[in-house]
Amino acid sequence: LVMEIVSAEEEGKEVLMKQGAVSAIFTAMEKHSNDEDFIATCRRAISNLVQAEDVANTLYELSQYTQEQVIAADPNIEKCVQKLGLMLLCGDYGEVVAQNHGIEYLVNILSNTQYMEEGVAKQNLISACIAAFGRA
């Protein structure tokens, strides 16, 4: 709740961004994913903090992953896709996604999952991609 209030003010937003608040919020959301009130509060704080540039940077990060990394089930890919999905949940960034080839990156990652070993990592990455698609 405090972060939501502080993030609504420009000075507070600047300080929170410098301290890595968005990553901390995403981590907290993962750990408390079943607490709807907590998630709603986090979403409001993220909406105050996330800018189009953040979405573009995340899309750039996604573009750097190779087919080999997807096949090897690099856990950072799933985290990046989840982060993108959460950002898209908190604002309308469809134009940013389109301009930065976001759908293409998600399609490439999803296509490469067919070469992954069956298991939890594969299912989690597929689920994260589908969620991000639904919000893009």
C-alpha positions as protocol buffer text, in pm:
chain_id: "A"
residue {
  index: 1
  type: LEU
  ca { x: 0 y: 0 z: 0 }
}
residue {
  index: 2
  type: VAL
  ca { x: 283 y: 240 z: 84 }
}
residue {
  index: 3
  type: MET
  ca { x: 456 y: 173 z: -247 }
}
residue {
  index: 4
  type: GLU
  ca { x: 131 y: 241 z: -432 }
}
residue {
  index: 5
  type: ILE
  ca { x: 94 y: 580 z: -261 }
}
residue {
  index: 6
  type: VAL
  ca { x: 460 y: 676 z: -302 }
}
residue {
  index: 7
  type: SER
  ca { x: 463 y: 569 z: -668 }
}
residue {
  index: 8
  type: ALA
  ca { x: 178 y: 808 z: -746 }
}
residue {
  index: 9
  type: GLU
  ca { x: 410 y: 1105 z: -683 }
}
residue {
  index: 10
  type: GLU
  ca { x: 679 y: 1192 z: -939 }
}
residue {
  index: 11
  type: GLU
  ca { x: 956 y: 1219 z: -676 }
}
residue {
  index: 12
  type: GLY
  ca { x: 852 y: 891 z: -521 }
}
residue {
  index: 13
  type: LYS
  ca { x: 839 y: 722 z: -860 }
}
residue {
  index: 14
  type: GLU
  ca { x: 1196 y: 831 z: -937 }
}
residue {
  index: 15
  type: VAL
  ca { x: 1330 y: 696 z: -608 }
}
residue {
  index: 16
  type: LEU
  ca { x: 1139 y: 368 z: -637 }
}
residue {
  index: 17
  type: MET
  ca { x: 1262 y: 313 z: -993 }
}
residue {
  index: 18
  type: LYS
  ca { x: 1625 y: 372 z: -888 }
}
residue {
  index: 19
  type: GLN
  ca { x: 1581 y: 118 z: -608 }
}
residue {
  index: 20
  type: GLY
  ca { x: 1446 y: -153 z: -839 }
}
residue {
  index: 21
  type: ALA
  ca { x: 1089 y: -141 z: -712 }
}
residue {
  index: 22
  type: VAL
  ca { x: 934 y: -296 z: -1022 }
}
residue {
  index: 23
  type: SER
  ca { x: 1146 y: -611 z: -992 }
}
residue {
  index: 24
  type: ALA
  ca { x: 1066 y: -630 z: -620 }
}
residue {
  index: 25
  type: ILE
  ca { x: 694 y: -597 z: -691 }
}
residue {
  index: 26
  type: PHE
  ca { x: 705 y: -869 z: -958 }
}
residue {
  index: 27
  type: THR
  ca { x: 886 y: -1101 z: -717 }
}
residue {
  index: 28
  type: ALA
  ca { x: 629 y: -1031 z: -446 }
}
residue {
  index: 29
  type: MET
  ca { x: 346 y: -1093 z: -693 }
}
residue {
  index: 30
  type: GLU
  ca { x: 492 y: -1432 z: -779 }
}
residue {
  index: 31
  type: LYS
  ca { x: 512 y: -1531 z: -415 }
}
residue {
  index: 32
  type: HIS
  ca { x: 162 y: -1408 z: -329 }
}
residue {
  index: 33
  type: SER
  ca { x: -15 y: -1494 z: -653 }
}
residue {
  index: 34
  type: ASN
  ca { x: -319 y: -1633 z: -469 }
}
residue {
  index: 35
  type: ASP
  ca { x: -385 y: -1315 z: -269 }
}
residue {
  index: 36
  type: GLU
  ca { x: -618 y: -1111 z: -491 }
}
residue {
  index: 37
  type: ASP
  ca { x: -610 y: -795 z: -278 }
}
residue {
  index: 38
  type: PHE
  ca { x: -231 y: -800 z: -267 }
}
residue {
  index: 39
  type: ILE
  ca { x: -209 y: -851 z: -644 }
}
residue {
  index: 40
  type: ALA
  ca { x: -454 y: -565 z: -706 }
}
residue {
  index: 41
  type: THR
  ca { x: -246 y: -331 z: -491 }
}
residue {
  index: 42
  type: CYS
  ca { x: 72 y: -437 z: -670 }
}
residue {
  index: 43
  type: ARG
  ca { x: -91 y: -381 z: -1010 }
}
residue {
  index: 44
  type: ARG
  ca { x: -186 y: -26 z: -913 }
}
residue {
  index: 45
  type: ALA
  ca { x: 171 y: 46 z: -800 }
}
residue {
  index: 46
  type: ILE
  ca { x: 314 y: -104 z: -1119 }
}
residue {
  index: 47
  type: SER
  ca { x: 73 y: 105 z: -1326 }
}
residue {
  index: 48
  type: ASN
  ca { x: 226 y: 412 z: -1164 }
}
residue {
  index: 49
  type: LEU
  ca { x: 581 y: 292 z: -1223 }
}
residue {
  index: 50
  type: VAL
  ca { x: 586 y: 117 z: -1562 }
}
residue {
  index: 51
  type: GLN
  ca { x: 639 y: 332 z: -1867 }
}
residue {
  index: 52
  type: ALA
  ca { x: 638 y: 247 z: -2236 }
}
residue {
  index: 53
  type: GLU
  ca { x: 1019 y: 256 z: -2228 }
}
residue {
  index: 54
  type: ASP
  ca { x: 1020 y: -24 z: -1969 }
}
residue {
  index: 55
  type: VAL
  ca { x: 806 y: -240 z: -2196 }
}
residue {
  index: 56
  type: ALA
  ca { x: 1034 y: -162 z: -2491 }
}
residue {
  index: 57
  type: ASN
  ca { x: 1341 y: -256 z: -2283 }
}
residue {
  index: 58
  type: THR
  ca { x: 1181 y: -585 z: -2182 }
}
residue {
  index: 59
  type: LEU
  ca { x: 1101 y: -659 z: -2546 }
}
residue {
  index: 60
  type: TYR
  ca { x: 1461 y: -584 z: -2636 }
}
residue {
  index: 61
  type: GLU
  ca { x: 1572 y: -827 z: -2366 }
}
residue {
  index: 62
  type: LEU
  ca { x: 1342 y: -1093 z: -2513 }
}
residue {
  index: 63
  type: SER
  ca { x: 1488 y: -1034 z: -2858 }
}
residue {
  index: 64
  type: GLN
  ca { x: 1834 y: -1127 z: -2731 }
}
residue {
  index: 65
  type: TYR
  ca { x: 1744 y: -1484 z: -2635 }
}
residue {
  index: 66
  type: THR
  ca { x: 1851 y: -1749 z: -2883 }
}
residue {
  index: 67
  type: GLN
  ca { x: 1680 y: -2067 z: -2993 }
}
residue {
  index: 68
  type: GLU
  ca { x: 1945 y: -2262 z: -2804 }
}
residue {
  index: 69
  type: GLN
  ca { x: 1862 y: -2078 z: -2482 }
}
residue {
  index: 70
  type: VAL
  ca { x: 1491 y: -2153 z: -2523 }
}
residue {
  index: 71
  type: ILE
  ca { x: 1561 y: -2521 z: -2593 }
}
residue {
  index: 72
  type: ALA
  ca { x: 1794 y: -2536 z: -2290 }
}
residue {
  index: 73
  type: ALA
  ca { x: 1508 y: -2395 z: -2076 }
}
residue {
  index: 74
  type: ASP
  ca { x: 1697 y: -2087 z: -1959 }
}
residue {
  index: 75
  type: PRO
  ca { x: 1485 y: -1975 z: -1660 }
}
residue {
  index: 76
  type: ASN
  ca { x: 1555 y: -1609 z: -1739 }
}
residue {
  index: 77
  type: ILE
  ca { x: 1341 y: -1636 z: -2052 }
}
residue {
  index: 78
  type: GLU
  ca { x: 1035 y: -1742 z: -1856 }
}
residue {
  index: 79
  type: LYS
  ca { x: 1095 y: -1462 z: -1605 }
}
residue {
  index: 80
  type: CYS
  ca { x: 1127 y: -1208 z: -1885 }
}
residue {
  index: 81
  type: VAL
  ca { x: 808 y: -1329 z: -2055 }
}
residue {
  index: 82
  type: GLN
  ca { x: 624 y: -1321 z: -1720 }
}
residue {
  index: 83
  type: LYS
  ca { x: 752 y: -971 z: -1655 }
}
residue {
  index: 84
  type: LEU
  ca { x: 627 y: -860 z: -1996 }
}
residue {
  index: 85
  type: GLY
  ca { x: 289 y: -1019 z: -1928 }
}
residue {
  index: 86
  type: LEU
  ca { x: 259 y: -841 z: -1595 }
}
residue {
  index: 87
  type: MET
  ca { x: 354 y: -508 z: -1750 }
}
residue {
  index: 88
  type: LEU
  ca { x: 93 y: -556 z: -2021 }
}
residue {
  index: 89
  type: LEU
  ca { x: -163 y: -638 z: -1756 }
}
residue {
  index: 90
  type: CYS
  ca { x: -104 y: -299 z: -1597 }
}
residue {
  index: 91
  type: GLY
  ca { x: -141 y: -74 z: -1899 }
}
residue {
  index: 92
  type: ASP
  ca { x: -219 y: -47 z: -2268 }
}
residue {
  index: 93
  type: TYR
  ca { x: 113 y: -96 z: -2441 }
}
residue {
  index: 94
  type: GLY
  ca { x: -15 y: -259 z: -2761 }
}
residue {
  index: 95
  type: GLU
  ca { x: 147 y: 4 z: -2979 }
}
residue {
  index: 96
  type: VAL
  ca { x: 483 y: -40 z: -2805 }
}
residue {
  index: 97
  type: VAL
  ca { x: 457 y: -417 z: -2850 }
}
residue {
  index: 98
  type: ALA
  ca { x: 376 y: -376 z: -3221 }
}
residue {
  index: 99
  type: GLN
  ca { x: 652 y: -122 z: -3285 }
}
residue {
  index: 100
  type: ASN
  ca { x: 910 y: -339 z: -3112 }
}
residue {
  index: 101
  type: HIS
  ca { x: 810 y: -671 z: -3274 }
}
residue {
  index: 102
  type: GLY
  ca { x: 691 y: -815 z: -2944 }
}
residue {
  index: 103
  type: ILE
  ca { x: 443 y: -1057 z: -3095 }
}
residue {
  index: 104
  type: GLU
  ca { x: 714 y: -1187 z: -3327 }
}
residue {
  index: 105
  type: TYR
  ca { x: 948 y: -1248 z: -3031 }
}
residue {
  index: 106
  type: LEU
  ca { x: 677 y: -1431 z: -2839 }
}
residue {
  index: 107
  type: VAL
  ca { x: 592 y: -1642 z: -3145 }
}
residue {
  index: 108
  type: ASN
  ca { x: 958 y: -1735 z: -3190 }
}
residue {
  index: 109
  type: ILE
  ca { x: 993 y: -1834 z: -2826 }
}
residue {
  index: 110
  type: LEU
  ca { x: 669 y: -2031 z: -2833 }
}
residue {
  index: 111
  type: SER
  ca { x: 772 y: -2205 z: -3156 }
}
residue {
  index: 112
  type: ASN
  ca { x: 1103 y: -2306 z: -3005 }
}
residue {
  index: 113
  type: THR
  ca { x: 934 y: -2467 z: -2705 }
}
residue {
  index: 114
  type: GLN
  ca { x: 846 y: -2759 z: -2931 }
}
residue {
  index: 115
  type: TYR
  ca { x: 1213 y: -2858 z: -2913 }
}
residue {
  index: 116
  type: MET
  ca { x: 1229 y: -2841 z: -2535 }
}
residue {
  index: 117
  type: GLU
  ca { x: 1224 y: -3147 z: -2315 }
}
residue {
  index: 118
  type: GLU
  ca { x: 879 y: -3221 z: -2177 }
}
residue {
  index: 119
  type: GLY
  ca { x: 840 y: -3099 z: -1822 }
}
residue {
  index: 120
  type: VAL
  ca { x: 751 y: -2816 z: -1589 }
}
residue {
  index: 121
  type: ALA
  ca { x: 989 y: -2563 z: -1747 }
}
residue {
  index: 122
  type: LYS
  ca { x: 833 y: -2615 z: -2088 }
}
residue {
  index: 123
  type: GLN
  ca { x: 479 y: -2588 z: -1956 }
}
residue {
  index: 124
  type: ASN
  ca { x: 560 y: -2276 z: -1754 }
}
residue {
  index: 125
  type: LEU
  ca { x: 718 y: -2103 z: -2053 }
}
residue {
  index: 126
  type: ILE
  ca { x: 423 y: -2191 z: -2277 }
}
residue {
  index: 127
  type: SER
  ca { x: 180 y: -2062 z: -2014 }
}
residue {
  index: 128
  type: ALA
  ca { x: 378 y: -1739 z: -1973 }
}
residue {
  index: 129
  type: CYS
  ca { x: 380 y: -1684 z: -2351 }
}
residue {
  index: 130
  type: ILE
  ca { x: 7 y: -1745 z: -2380 }
}
residue {
  index: 131
  type: ALA
  ca { x: -62 y: -1503 z: -2093 }
}
residue {
  index: 132
  type: ALA
  ca { x: 158 y: -1235 z: -2254 }
}
residue {
  index: 133
  type: PHE
  ca { x: -14 y: -1290 z: -2592 }
}
residue {
  index: 134
  type: GLY
  ca { x: -352 y: -1244 z: -2429 }
}
residue {
  index: 135
  type: ARG
  ca { x: -248 y: -910 z: -2288 }
}
residue {
  index: 136
  type: ALA
  ca { x: -60 y: -780 z: -2594 }
}
